[in-house]
Each structure stands twice: as structure tokens, then as C-alpha cells.
Amino acid sequence: MLRISLLNVPIDVVTRTDAVDTIVQMLASSSQRHVMTPNSEMLVEAHRNKEFRRVLQQSDLNLPDSHGLLWAARYTGQCLPERVTGVDTVRELCKHLDAHTSVFLLGAGDGIAEKAAKKLQQKNPHLKIVGTFSGSPRQEDAEAIIQKINAAKPHLLLVAYGAPAQDIWIADHLKHMPSVRVAMGIGGTFDFIAGIQKRAPQILQKLGLEWMWRLVRQPSRLPRIFTAVVVFPLLVMHSRARVQ
Ligand code: UDP
């Protein structure tokens, strides 16, 4: 798989279709894989946080989850074909899973993973969901959560604790969940599928302005949006200037 590098983080050159095909192939193999959905804020976090940067560098598939990444690729003379979000990938992936592939939904607020599971099940009657749990990324809760997951024996584990917590949790614990072939950090995906949060209208998504929609609906995200739309481009410009 072709990968580019942005701020020392590898990003896979994939479309959503490629991403779904790759994850389906990963599920058919016997190795354990970590799939991440990096966006602009996550790359800024990785720039400051060495542990998180290492997790992104070791992940098996990094999907370009924000328009910021597409811009950064172009600005540094590289190319990414399209934005591949966690929520769109999960929705599409569920259509392609066979009835032998089991799924566990971990994370999000109380009852939200359950609601998301119901919605996914309605859309994909063949889908085998073997468990949901809100849980928490805290170290002291890990053992009980891992026991729950191991009792359900899922092949695909979707983890929605937000970044960087969800991906550090996966990197730390994947090896203790032997049934899991693919663990995927997916941010706010369950909130969208459950209908708790609404996606921006298509036109805003196409124009790369989904951040404006999220700012209006959740003003508390302002610091995160500032990081994505101001700090990230400045870091990319600075890093390009340094290598020239
Ligand atoms: N979350 C959680 N436990 C935590 C922190 C966050 O379950 O300790 C959930 C939160 O409820 C939300 C998801 O993690 O469903 C992260 O959502 P966010 O909007 O941060 O993700 P984004 O889509 O922006 O990456």
C-alpha cells in the first residue's frame, strides 16, 4: 500500500473503497491489525506527544479523515485521493461483512454504542454484533473491559474513546484480545450512527467546511477546531520550509 508522510506520520493513499477492501482482507488473515483515522488535530497531537506519534507510526492502516490532510498532502507535493472518514468507512464496512465476522462496539456515552448497534443491525440484517459497552479508556478499567470483549470473541473491535485515548488503548491492549483481527479507533462514529450528532450537509463536507458546522453545533470544540484549522496548517508550512 502506498503511504505518504505528513509531519512524520504515515498516511495511506486510499479511497474509501480501498479502505473497506483492505479491512475485509485484514479480517480474513490471522494477524492482528490496528486501523486509525487520523485528522488534522491528531497530527498536531502526534507532533507534541511522542507516545501517540509512535502509535500512528506503527498502525497498519491510517485513513485520511480530514480535508486538512488532503490540503497538507498537496502543499507538500504529495497526493491523497479523497477524505476517508471513520463513520463512512464503518457504515460501508458493515455492508461488506459476512455473517461469520463478529463485531464489538466499545466506547461513547452511556447507551450510545447500543443505539448505534441497533441502527447498524437494521441496515445490515446479516451483521453479527456480539457486544456493546461504553466502558472507559482508564487503565484501571481495562481488565474488566478486556474480559467482556474476550467473552464475546469479536473479530472486529470498534473503539470510540476519541483520540489519542482510543488508539493508545488499542496499542496497549490488542495483544490481550486474541479473537480480534482488526481494532479500529473511530472517534465520534457511534454518535453519528446513533443520531446523537448530525453530519454537516454534503455541500459543507465537499467544501471542506464541516468544521464550521461542528463549531456552530458544539461551540465547546473551539480549541480543537483552532488546532485543526490554524495550528495544523502553520505546522505543515513550517515543516515544509525547514526541508527546503
Ligand atoms: N468518549 C468516551 N470516553 C471518554 C472520552 C470520549 O467514550 O473518556 C467518546 C465520546 O463520547 C465520543 C467519542 O469518544 O463518542 C469521541 O468523540 P469526538 O467527538 O472527540 O471524536 P472525533 O470524531 O472528533 O474524533
Coordinates of N, CA and C and ligand atoms in Angstrom, one line a residue:
M1 N 0.9 -1.2 0.0 CA 0.0 0.0 0.0 C 0.9 1.3 0.0
L2 N 0.6 2.2 -0.9 CA 1.3 3.4 -1.0 C 1.0 4.3 0.2
R3 N 2.1 4.9 0.9 CA 1.9 5.7 2.0 C 2.6 7.1 1.8
I4 N 2.0 8.2 2.2 CA 2.8 9.4 2.2 C 3.1 9.8 3.7
S5 N 3.9 10.8 3.8 CA 4.3 11.2 5.2 C 3.9 12.7 5.4
L6 N 3.1 12.9 6.5 CA 2.8 14.3 6.9 C 3.2 14.4 8.4
L7 N 4.1 15.4 8.6 CA 4.6 15.7 10.0 C 5.1 14.4 10.6
N8 N 5.8 13.6 9.8 CA 6.4 12.3 10.3 C 5.4 11.3 10.7
V9 N 4.2 11.4 10.1 CA 3.2 10.3 10.3 C 2.8 9.8 9.0
P10 N 2.8 8.4 8.8 CA 2.4 7.8 7.6 C 0.9 7.9 7.4
I11 N 0.5 8.2 6.2 CA -0.9 8.3 5.8 C -1.1 7.4 4.6
D12 N -2.1 6.5 4.6 CA -2.3 5.6 3.4 C -3.0 6.3 2.3
V13 N -2.5 6.1 1.1 CA -3.1 6.7 -0.1 C -4.3 5.8 -0.5
V14 N -5.4 6.0 0.0 CA -6.6 5.1 -0.2 C -7.8 5.9 -0.4
T15 N -8.7 5.3 -1.2 CA -10.1 5.8 -1.3 C -10.9 5.0 -0.2
R16 N -12.2 5.4 0.0 CA -13.0 4.6 1.0 C -13.1 3.2 0.5
T17 N -13.3 3.0 -0.8 CA -13.5 1.6 -1.3 C -12.2 0.8 -1.0
D18 N -11.0 1.4 -1.3 CA -9.8 0.7 -1.0 C -9.7 0.3 0.5
A19 N -10.1 1.3 1.4 CA -10.0 1.1 2.8 C -10.9 -0.1 3.2
V20 N -12.1 -0.1 2.7 CA -13.1 -1.2 3.1 C -12.5 -2.5 2.6
D21 N -12.0 -2.6 1.4 CA -11.4 -3.8 0.8 C -10.3 -4.3 1.7
T22 N -9.4 -3.3 2.1 CA -8.2 -3.7 2.9 C -8.6 -4.2 4.2
I23 N -9.6 -3.6 4.9 CA -10.0 -4.1 6.2 C -10.7 -5.4 6.1
V24 N -11.5 -5.7 5.0 CA -12.1 -7.0 4.8 C -11.0 -8.1 4.7
Q25 N -9.9 -7.7 3.9 CA -8.8 -8.6 3.8 C -8.1 -8.9 5.1
M26 N -7.9 -7.8 5.9 CA -7.2 -7.9 7.2 C -8.0 -8.9 8.1
L27 N -9.4 -8.8 8.0 CA -10.2 -9.6 8.9 C -10.1 -11.1 8.5
A28 N -9.7 -11.3 7.3 CA -9.6 -12.7 6.8 C -8.2 -13.3 7.2
S29 N -7.3 -12.5 7.6 CA -6.0 -13.0 7.9 C -5.9 -13.4 9.4
S30 N -4.8 -14.0 9.8 CA -4.7 -14.4 11.2 C -3.9 -13.4 12.1
S31 N -3.4 -12.3 11.5 CA -2.6 -11.3 12.3 C -3.6 -10.3 12.9
Q32 N -3.1 -9.6 13.9 CA -3.9 -8.5 14.5 C -3.5 -7.2 13.9
R33 N -4.4 -6.4 13.5 CA -4.2 -5.1 12.9 C -4.8 -4.0 13.6
H34 N -4.2 -2.8 13.6 CA -4.7 -1.6 14.1 C -5.0 -0.6 13.0
V35 N -6.2 -0.1 12.9 CA -6.6 0.8 11.9 C -6.9 2.2 12.6
M36 N -6.3 3.3 12.1 CA -6.6 4.6 12.7 C -7.2 5.5 11.7
T37 N -7.8 6.6 12.2 CA -8.5 7.6 11.3 C -7.9 9.0 11.7
P38 N -6.6 9.2 11.3 CA -6.0 10.5 11.7 C -6.6 11.7 11.0
N39 N -6.8 12.8 11.8 CA -7.3 14.0 11.2 C -6.2 15.1 11.6
S40 N -6.5 16.4 11.3 CA -5.5 17.4 11.5 C -5.1 17.5 12.9
E41 N -6.1 17.5 13.8 CA -5.9 17.7 15.3 C -5.0 16.5 15.8
M42 N -5.2 15.3 15.2 CA -4.4 14.2 15.7 C -3.0 14.3 15.3
L43 N -2.7 14.9 14.1 CA -1.4 15.1 13.7 C -0.7 16.2 14.5
V44 N -1.4 17.2 14.9 CA -0.8 18.2 15.8 C -0.5 17.5 17.2
E45 N -1.4 16.7 17.7 CA -1.2 16.0 18.9 C 0.1 15.1 18.8
A46 N 0.2 14.4 17.7 CA 1.3 13.5 17.5 C 2.7 14.3 17.4
H47 N 2.6 15.5 16.9 CA 3.8 16.3 16.9 C 4.3 16.6 18.3
R48 N 3.4 16.8 19.2 CA 3.7 17.1 20.6 C 3.9 15.9 21.5
N49 N 3.3 14.8 21.1 CA 3.2 13.6 22.0 C 3.8 12.4 21.3
K50 N 5.0 12.1 21.9 CA 5.9 11.1 21.2 C 5.2 9.7 21.3
E51 N 4.5 9.4 22.4 CA 3.9 8.1 22.5 C 2.8 7.9 21.4
F52 N 2.0 9.0 21.2 CA 0.9 8.9 20.2 C 1.5 8.8 18.8
R53 N 2.6 9.6 18.6 CA 3.3 9.6 17.3 C 3.7 8.1 17.0
R54 N 4.3 7.5 18.0 CA 4.7 6.1 17.7 C 3.6 5.2 17.4
V55 N 2.4 5.4 18.1 CA 1.2 4.6 17.8 C 0.8 4.8 16.3
L56 N 0.8 6.0 15.9 CA 0.4 6.3 14.5 C 1.4 5.7 13.5
Q57 N 2.7 5.7 13.9 CA 3.8 5.2 13.0 C 3.7 3.7 12.9
Q58 N 3.2 3.0 14.0 CA 3.1 1.6 14.0 C 1.8 1.0 13.5
S59 N 0.8 1.9 13.4 CA -0.6 1.4 12.9 C -0.5 0.8 11.5
D60 N -1.4 -0.1 11.2 CA -1.3 -0.8 10.0 C -2.0 -0.1 8.8
L61 N -3.0 0.8 9.2 CA -3.7 1.5 8.1 C -4.1 2.8 8.7
N62 N -3.7 3.9 8.1 CA -4.1 5.3 8.6 C -4.9 6.0 7.5
L63 N -6.2 6.1 7.8 CA -7.1 6.7 6.8 C -7.1 8.2 6.9
P64 N -7.1 8.9 5.8 CA -7.0 10.4 5.8 C -8.4 10.9 6.2
D65 N -8.7 11.2 7.5 CA -10.0 11.5 7.9 C -10.4 13.0 7.8
S66 N -9.5 13.9 7.4 CA -9.9 15.3 7.3 C -9.4 15.9 6.0
H67 N -10.1 17.0 5.6 CA -9.7 17.8 4.5 C -8.4 18.4 4.7
G68 N -8.1 18.7 5.9 CA -6.8 19.3 6.2 C -5.6 18.4 5.7
L69 N -5.8 17.1 5.8 CA -4.7 16.2 5.4 C -4.6 16.2 3.9
L70 N -5.7 16.4 3.2 CA -5.7 16.4 1.7 C -4.9 17.7 1.3
W71 N -5.2 18.8 2.0 CA -4.5 20.1 1.7 C -3.0 19.9 2.0
A72 N -2.7 19.3 3.1 CA -1.3 19.2 3.5 C -0.5 18.3 2.5
A73 N -1.2 17.3 2.0 CA -0.6 16.4 1.0 C -0.2 17.3 -0.2
R74 N -1.2 18.0 -0.7 CA -1.0 18.8 -1.9 C 0.1 19.9 -1.7
Y75 N 0.1 20.5 -0.5 CA 1.0 21.6 -0.2 C 2.5 21.1 -0.2
T76 N 2.6 19.8 0.2 CA 4.0 19.2 0.3 C 4.3 18.4 -0.9
G77 N 3.5 18.5 -2.0 CA 3.9 17.9 -3.3 C 3.5 16.4 -3.3
Q78 N 2.5 16.0 -2.4 CA 2.1 14.6 -2.4 C 0.6 14.6 -2.8
C79 N 0.0 13.4 -2.7 CA -1.4 13.4 -3.2 C -2.2 12.3 -2.4
L80 N -3.3 12.7 -1.9 CA -4.3 11.8 -1.3 C -5.6 11.9 -2.1
P81 N -6.2 10.7 -2.5 CA -7.3 10.8 -3.5 C -8.6 11.4 -2.9
E82 N -8.9 11.1 -1.6 CA -10.1 11.6 -1.1 C -10.1 11.5 0.4
R83 N -11.0 12.2 1.1 CA -11.2 12.1 2.5 C -11.9 10.8 2.8
V84 N -11.4 10.1 3.8 CA -12.0 8.8 4.2 C -12.3 8.8 5.7
T85 N -13.5 9.1 6.1 CA -13.8 9.3 7.5 C -14.1 7.9 8.2
G86 N -14.0 8.0 9.5 CA -14.3 6.8 10.3 C -15.7 6.4 10.1
V87 N -16.6 7.3 10.2 CA -18.1 7.0 10.2 C -18.5 6.4 8.8
D88 N -18.0 7.0 7.7 CA -18.3 6.5 6.4 C -17.7 5.1 6.2
T89 N -16.5 4.9 6.7 CA -15.8 3.6 6.5 C -16.6 2.5 7.3
V90 N -17.0 2.8 8.5 CA -17.7 1.8 9.3 C -19.0 1.5 8.7
R91 N -19.7 2.5 8.2 CA -21.1 2.2 7.6 C -20.9 1.3 6.4
E92 N -19.9 1.6 5.6 CA -19.7 0.8 4.3 C -19.1 -0.6 4.7
L93 N -18.2 -0.6 5.6 CA -17.6 -1.9 6.0 C -18.7 -2.9 6.5
C94 N -19.7 -2.4 7.3 CA -20.7 -3.2 7.8 C -21.5 -3.9 6.7
K95 N -21.6 -3.2 5.5 CA -22.4 -3.8 4.4 C -21.6 -5.0 3.8
H96 N -20.2 -5.0 4.0 CA -19.4 -6.0 3.3 C -19.0 -7.1 4.3
L97 N -19.4 -7.1 5.5 CA -19.0 -8.2 6.4 C -19.9 -9.4 6.2
D98 N -19.4 -10.6 6.3 CA -20.2 -11.8 6.2 C -20.7 -12.1 7.6
A99 N -21.6 -13.1 7.6 CA -22.3 -13.4 8.9 C -21.4 -14.2 9.9
H100 N -20.1 -14.5 9.4 CA -19.2 -15.2 10.3 C -18.3 -14.2 11.0
T101 N -18.3 -12.9 10.6 CA -17.4 -11.9 11.1 C -18.2 -11.2 12.2
S102 N -17.6 -11.3 13.5 CA -18.4 -10.7 14.6 C -17.8 -9.3 15.0
V103 N -18.6 -8.5 15.5 CA -18.3 -7.1 15.7 C -18.6 -6.7 17.2
F104 N -17.7 -5.9 17.8 CA -18.0 -5.4 19.2 C -17.8 -3.9 19.1
L105 N -18.8 -3.1 19.7 CA -18.8 -1.7 19.7 C -18.4 -1.2 21.1
L106 N -17.2 -0.6 21.2 CA -16.7 -0.1 22.5 C -16.6 1.4 22.6
G107 N -17.1 2.0 23.6 CA -16.9 3.5 23.8 C -18.2 4.3 23.6
A108 N -18.0 5.6 23.6 CA -19.1 6.6 23.5 C -19.9 6.7 24.8
G109 N -20.8 7.6 24.9 CA -21.6 7.8 26.1 C -22.5 6.7 26.4
D110 N -23.1 6.7 27.6 CA -24.0 5.6 28.0 C -25.1 5.3 27.0
G111 N -25.2 4.0 26.6 CA -26.3 3.6 25.7 C -26.1 3.9 24.2
I112 N -25.1 4.7 23.9 CA -24.9 5.2 22.5 C -24.4 4.1 21.6
A113 N -23.5 3.3 22.1 CA -23.0 2.2 21.2 C -24.1 1.2 21.0
E114 N -25.0 1.0 22.0 CA -26.1 0.1 21.8 C -27.1 0.6 20.7
K115 N -27.3 2.0 20.8 CA -28.2 2.6 19.8 C -27.6 2.5 18.4
A116 N -26.3 2.7 18.4 CA -25.6 2.6 17.1 C -25.7 1.2 16.5
A117 N -25.5 0.2 17.5 CA -25.6 -1.2 17.1 C -26.9 -1.5 16.5
K118 N -28.0 -1.0 17.1 CA -29.4 -1.3 16.6 C -29.5 -0.7 15.2
K119 N -29.0 0.5 15.0 CA -29.1 1.2 13.7 C -28.4 0.4 12.6
L120 N -27.1 -0.1 13.0 CA -26.3 -0.8 12.0 C -27.0 -2.2 11.7
Q121 N -27.6 -2.8 12.7 CA -28.2 -4.1 12.5 C -29.5 -3.9 11.6
Q122 N -30.2 -2.8 11.8 CA -31.4 -2.6 11.0 C -31.0 -2.5 9.5
K123 N -29.9 -1.8 9.3 CA -29.4 -1.6 7.9 C -28.8 -2.8 7.3
N124 N -28.2 -3.6 8.2 CA -27.4 -4.8 7.7 C -27.9 -6.0 8.5
P125 N -29.0 -6.6 8.1 CA -29.6 -7.7 8.9 C -28.7 -8.9 9.2
H126 N -27.7 -9.1 8.2 CA -26.8 -10.2 8.3 C -25.7 -9.9 9.4
L127 N -25.5 -8.7 9.8 CA -24.4 -8.3 10.6 C -24.4 -9.0 12.0
K128 N -23.2 -9.5 12.4 CA -23.2 -10.2 13.7 C -22.5 -9.4 14.7
I129 N -23.4 -8.6 15.5 CA -22.8 -7.8 16.6 C -22.9 -8.6 17.8
V130 N -21.7 -8.8 18.5 CA -21.6 -9.7 19.6 C -21.5 -8.9 20.9
G131 N -21.5 -7.6 20.9 CA -21.5 -6.9 22.2 C -21.3 -5.4 22.0
T132 N -21.8 -4.6 23.0 CA -21.5 -3.2 23.0 C -21.2 -2.8 24.5
F133 N -20.4 -1.8 24.7 CA -20.1 -1.4 26.0 C -19.5 0.0 26.0
S134 N -20.0 0.9 26.9 CA -19.5 2.3 26.8 C -18.1 2.3 27.4
G135 N -17.9 1.6 28.5 CA -16.5 1.5 29.1 C -15.8 2.8 29.3
S136 N -14.5 2.8 29.4 CA -13.7 4.0 29.6 C -12.2 3.7 29.2
P137 N -11.5 4.7 28.8 CA -10.1 4.4 28.4 C -9.2 4.3 29.6
R138 N -9.7 4.4 30.8 CA -8.8 4.4 32.0 C -8.1 3.1 32.2
Q139 N -6.9 3.2 32.6 CA -6.1 1.9 32.8 C -6.8 1.0 33.8
E140 N -7.3 1.6 34.9 CA -7.9 0.7 36.0 C -9.2 0.0 35.5
D141 N -9.8 0.4 34.4 CA -11.0 -0.3 33.9 C -10.6 -1.3 32.8
A142 N -9.4 -1.3 32.4 CA -9.0 -2.1 31.2 C -9.3 -3.6 31.4
E143 N -8.9 -4.1 32.5 CA -9.0 -5.6 32.7 C -10.5 -6.1 32.6
A144 N -11.4 -5.4 33.2 CA -12.8 -5.8 33.1 C -13.3 -5.7 31.7
I145 N -12.9 -4.6 31.0 CA -13.4 -4.4 29.6 C -12.8 -5.6 28.7
I146 N -11.5 -5.9 28.9 CA -10.9 -6.9 28.1 C -11.6 -8.3 28.4
Q147 N -12.0 -8.5 29.6 CA -12.7 -9.8 29.9 C -14.0 -9.8 29.2
K148 N -14.7 -8.7 29.2 CA -16.0 -8.6 28.5 C -15.8 -8.9 27.0
I149 N -14.8 -8.3 26.4 CA -14.5 -8.5 25.0 C -14.1 -9.9 24.7
N150 N -13.3 -10.5 25.5 CA -12.8 -11.8 25.3 C -13.9 -12.9 25.4
A151 N -14.9 -12.5 26.3 CA -16.1 -13.4 26.4 C -16.9 -13.4 25.1
A152 N -17.0 -12.2 24.5 CA -17.8 -12.1 23.2 C -17.0 -12.6 22.0
K153 N -15.7 -12.6 22.1 CA -14.8 -13.1 21.0 C -15.1 -12.4 19.6
P154 N -15.0 -11.1 19.6 CA -15.3 -10.4 18.3 C -14.0 -10.5 17.4
H155 N -14.3 -10.4 16.0 CA -13.2 -10.3 15.1 C -12.8 -8.8 14.8
L156 N -13.9 -8.0 14.8 CA -13.7 -6.6 14.6 C -14.1 -5.8 15.8
L157 N -13.1 -5.0 16.3 CA -13.4 -4.2 17.5 C -13.4 -2.7 17.2
L158 N -14.5 -2.0 17.3 CA -14.6 -0.6 17.0 C -14.5 0.2 18.3
V159 N -13.5 1.1 18.4 CA -13.3 1.8 19.7 C -13.5 3.3 19.6
A160 N -14.4 3.8 20.3 CA -14.8 5.2 20.2 C -14.6 6.0 21.5
Y161 N -13.3 6.1 21.9 CA -13.0 7.0 23.1 C -12.4 8.3 22.7
G162 N -12.4 8.6 21.4 CA -11.7 9.8 20.9 C -10.2 9.6 20.9
A163 N -9.5 10.5 20.1 CA -8.1 10.3 20.0 C -7.4 11.4 21.0
P164 N -6.3 11.1 21.6 CA -5.5 9.9 21.3 C -5.8 8.7 22.2
A165 N -6.8 8.8 23.2 CA -7.0 7.7 24.1 C -7.4 6.4 23.5
Q166 N -8.3 6.5 22.5 CA -8.7 5.2 21.9 C -7.6 4.4 21.2
D167 N -6.7 5.1 20.6 CA -5.6 4.4 19.8 C -4.5 4.0 20.7
I168 N -4.2 4.7 21.8 CA -3.2 4.3 22.8 C -3.8 3.0 23.5
W169 N -5.1 3.1 23.8 CA -5.8 1.9 24.4 C -5.6 0.7 23.5
I170 N -5.9 0.8 22.2 CA -5.8 -0.3 21.3 C -4.3 -0.8 21.3
A171 N -3.4 0.1 21.1 CA -1.9 -0.3 21.0 C -1.5 -1.0 22.3
D172 N -2.0 -0.6 23.5 CA -1.6 -1.3 24.7 C -2.3 -2.6 24.9
H173 N -3.5 -2.8 24.4 CA -4.3 -4.0 24.8 C -4.7 -5.0 23.7
L174 N -4.4 -4.6 22.5 CA -4.8 -5.5 21.4 C -4.3 -7.0 21.6
K175 N -3.1 -7.1 22.0 CA -2.5 -8.4 22.1 C -3.2 -9.3 23.2
H176 N -3.9 -8.6 24.1 CA -4.6 -9.4 25.2 C -6.0 -9.8 24.7
M177 N -6.4 -9.5 23.5 CA -7.7 -9.9 23.0 C -7.5 -10.7 21.7
P178 N -7.2 -12.0 21.9 CA -6.8 -12.8 20.8 C -7.8 -13.0 19.7
S179 N -9.1 -12.9 19.9 CA -10.0 -13.1 18.8 C -10.0 -11.9 17.8
V180 N -9.5 -10.8 18.3 CA -9.7 -9.5 17.5 C -8.6 -9.5 16.4
R181 N -9.1 -9.4 15.1 CA -8.2 -9.4 13.9 C -8.0 -7.9 13.6
V182 N -9.0 -7.1 13.7 CA -8.9 -5.6 13.4 C -9.5 -4.8 14.5
A183 N -8.7 -3.9 15.1 CA -9.2 -2.9 16.1 C -9.1 -1.6 15.4
M184 N -10.2 -0.8 15.5 CA -10.2 0.5 14.8 C -10.6 1.6 15.7
G185 N -9.8 2.7 15.8 CA -10.2 3.9 16.5 C -11.0 4.7 15.7
I186 N -12.2 5.1 16.2 CA -13.2 5.7 15.2 C -13.9 7.0 15.8
G187 N -13.3 7.6 16.8 CA -13.8 8.9 17.3 C -15.3 8.9 17.5
G188 N -16.0 9.9 17.0 CA -17.4 10.2 17.2 C -18.4 9.4 16.4
T189 N -17.9 8.3 15.7 CA -18.7 7.5 14.8 C -20.0 7.0 15.4
F190 N -20.0 6.5 16.6 CA -21.3 6.0 17.2 C -22.3 7.1 17.4
D191 N -21.8 8.3 17.8 CA -22.7 9.4 18.0 C -23.4 9.8 16.7
F192 N -22.7 9.7 15.6 CA -23.3 10.0 14.3 C -24.3 8.9 13.9
I193 N -23.8 7.6 14.0 CA -24.7 6.5 13.6 C -26.0 6.4 14.5
A194 N -25.8 6.7 15.8 CA -26.9 6.7 16.7 C -27.9 7.9 16.5
G195 N -27.4 8.9 15.8 CA -28.2 10.1 15.5 C -28.1 11.1 16.6
I196 N -27.1 11.0 17.5 CA -26.9 12.0 18.6 C -26.3 13.2 18.0
Q197 N -25.4 13.0 17.1 CA -24.8 14.2 16.4 C -25.2 14.0 14.9
K198 N -25.4 15.2 14.3 CA -25.7 15.2 12.8 C -24.5 15.6 12.0
R199 N -24.3 14.8 10.9 CA -23.2 15.2 10.0 C -23.6 16.5 9.3
A200 N -22.6 17.3 8.9 CA -22.8 18.5 8.2 C -23.4 18.2 6.8
P201 N -24.2 19.2 6.3 CA -24.8 18.9 4.9 C -23.6 18.6 3.9
Q202 N -24.0 17.8 2.9 CA -23.0 17.4 1.9 C -22.2 18.5 1.3
I203 N -22.9 19.6 1.1 CA -22.2 20.8 0.4 C -21.0 21.3 1.3
L204 N -21.3 21.4 2.6 CA -20.2 21.8 3.6 C -19.1 20.8 3.6
Q205 N -19.5 19.5 3.6 CA -18.5 18.4 3.6 C -17.6 18.5 2.4
K206 N -18.2 18.7 1.2 CA -17.5 18.8 0.0 C -16.5 20.0 -0.1
L207 N -17.0 21.1 0.5 CA -16.2 22.3 0.5 C -15.1 22.3 1.6
G208 N -15.1 21.2 2.4 CA -14.1 21.1 3.5 C -14.4 22.0 4.7
L209 N -15.7 22.3 4.8 CA -16.1 23.2 5.9 C -16.9 22.5 7.0
E210 N -16.8 21.2 7.1 CA -17.5 20.5 8.2 C -17.2 21.1 9.6
W211 N -15.9 21.6 9.7 CA -15.5 22.1 11.0 C -16.4 23.3 11.4
M212 N -16.9 24.1 10.4 CA -17.8 25.3 10.8 C -19.1 24.8 11.4
W213 N -19.6 23.7 10.8 CA -20.9 23.1 11.2 C -20.7 22.6 12.6
R214 N -19.6 21.9 12.9 CA -19.3 21.3 14.2 C -19.1 22.5 15.2
L215 N -18.5 23.6 14.8 CA -18.3 24.7 15.7 C -19.7 25.3 16.1
V216 N -20.6 25.5 15.2 CA -21.9 26.1 15.5 C -22.7 25.1 16.4
R217 N -22.6 23.8 16.1 CA -23.4 22.9 16.9 C -22.8 22.6 18.3
Q218 N -21.4 22.6 18.4 CA -20.7 22.3 19.6 C -19.6 23.4 19.8
P219 N -20.0 24.6 20.3 CA -19.0 25.6 20.5 C -17.9 25.2 21.4
S220 N -18.1 24.2 22.3 CA -17.0 23.8 23.2 C -15.8 23.2 22.4
R221 N -16.1 22.9 21.1 CA -15.0 22.3 20.3 C -14.0 23.4 19.8
L222 N -14.3 24.7 20.1 CA -13.5 25.8 19.5 C -12.0 25.5 19.6
P223 N -11.4 25.1 20.8 CA -10.0 24.9 20.9 C -9.5 23.8 19.9
R224 N -10.3 22.8 19.8 CA -9.9 21.7 18.9 C -10.0 22.2 17.4
I225 N -11.0 23.0 17.1 CA -11.1 23.5 15.7 C -10.0 24.4 15.4
F226 N -9.6 25.2 16.4 CA -8.5 26.2 16.2 C -7.2 25.4 15.9
T227 N -7.0 24.3 16.6 CA -5.9 23.4 16.4 C -5.9 22.9 15.0
A228 N -7.1 22.5 14.5 CA -7.2 21.9 13.2 C -7.0 22.9 12.0
V229 N -7.6 24.1 12.2 CA -7.6 25.0 11.1 C -6.6 26.1 11.1
V230 N -5.9 26.2 12.3 CA -4.9 27.2 12.4 C -3.5 26.6 12.7
V231 N -3.5 25.8 13.8 CA -2.2 25.3 14.2 C -1.6 24.3 13.2
F232 N -2.5 23.4 12.7 CA -2.1 22.4 11.8 C -1.4 23.0 10.5
P233 N -2.2 23.9 9.8 CA -1.5 24.4 8.6 C -0.2 25.1 8.9
L234 N -0.1 25.8 10.1 CA 1.1 26.5 10.4 C 2.3 25.5 10.6
L235 N 2.0 24.4 11.2 CA 3.0 23.4 11.4 C 3.5 22.8 10.1
V236 N 2.5 22.5 9.2 CA 2.8 21.9 7.9 C 3.7 22.9 7.1
M237 N 3.3 24.2 7.1 CA 4.1 25.2 6.4 C 5.5 25.3 7.0
H238 N 5.6 25.3 8.3 CA 6.9 25.4 8.9 C 7.8 24.2 8.6
S239 N 7.1 23.0 8.6 CA 8.0 21.8 8.3 C 8.4 21.8 6.9
R240 N 7.6 22.3 5.9 CA 8.0 22.3 4.5 C 9.1 23.3 4.4
A241 N 9.0 24.5 5.0 CA 10.0 25.5 4.9 C 11.4 24.9 5.4
R242 N 11.3 24.1 6.5 CA 12.6 23.5 7.1 C 13.3 22.6 6.1
V243 N 12.5 21.8 5.3 CA 13.2 20.8 4.4 C 13.6 21.4 3.1
Q244 N 13.2 22.7 2.8 CA 13.5 23.3 1.5 C 14.9 23.9 1.6
Ligands
UDP1 N1 -15.5 9.2 24.7 C1 -15.7 8.1 25.6 N2 -15.0 8.1 26.7 C2 -14.1 9.1 27.0 C3 -13.9 10.1 26.1 C4 -14.7 10.2 24.9 O1 -16.5 7.2 25.3 O2 -13.4 9.0 28.1 C5 -16.3 9.2 23.4 C6 -17.3 10.3 23.2 O3 -18.5 10.1 23.9 C7 -17.4 10.3 21.7 C8 -16.1 9.8 21.2 O4 -15.4 9.3 22.4 O5 -18.4 9.4 21.3 C9 -15.1 10.8 20.7 O6 -15.8 11.8 20.0 P1 -15.1 13.0 19.4 O7 -16.2 13.9 19.0 O8 -14.0 13.5 20.3 O9 -14.4 12.4 18.1 P2 -14.0 12.9 16.7 O10 -15.0 12.4 15.8 O11 -13.9 14.4 16.8 O12 -12.6 12.3 16.6

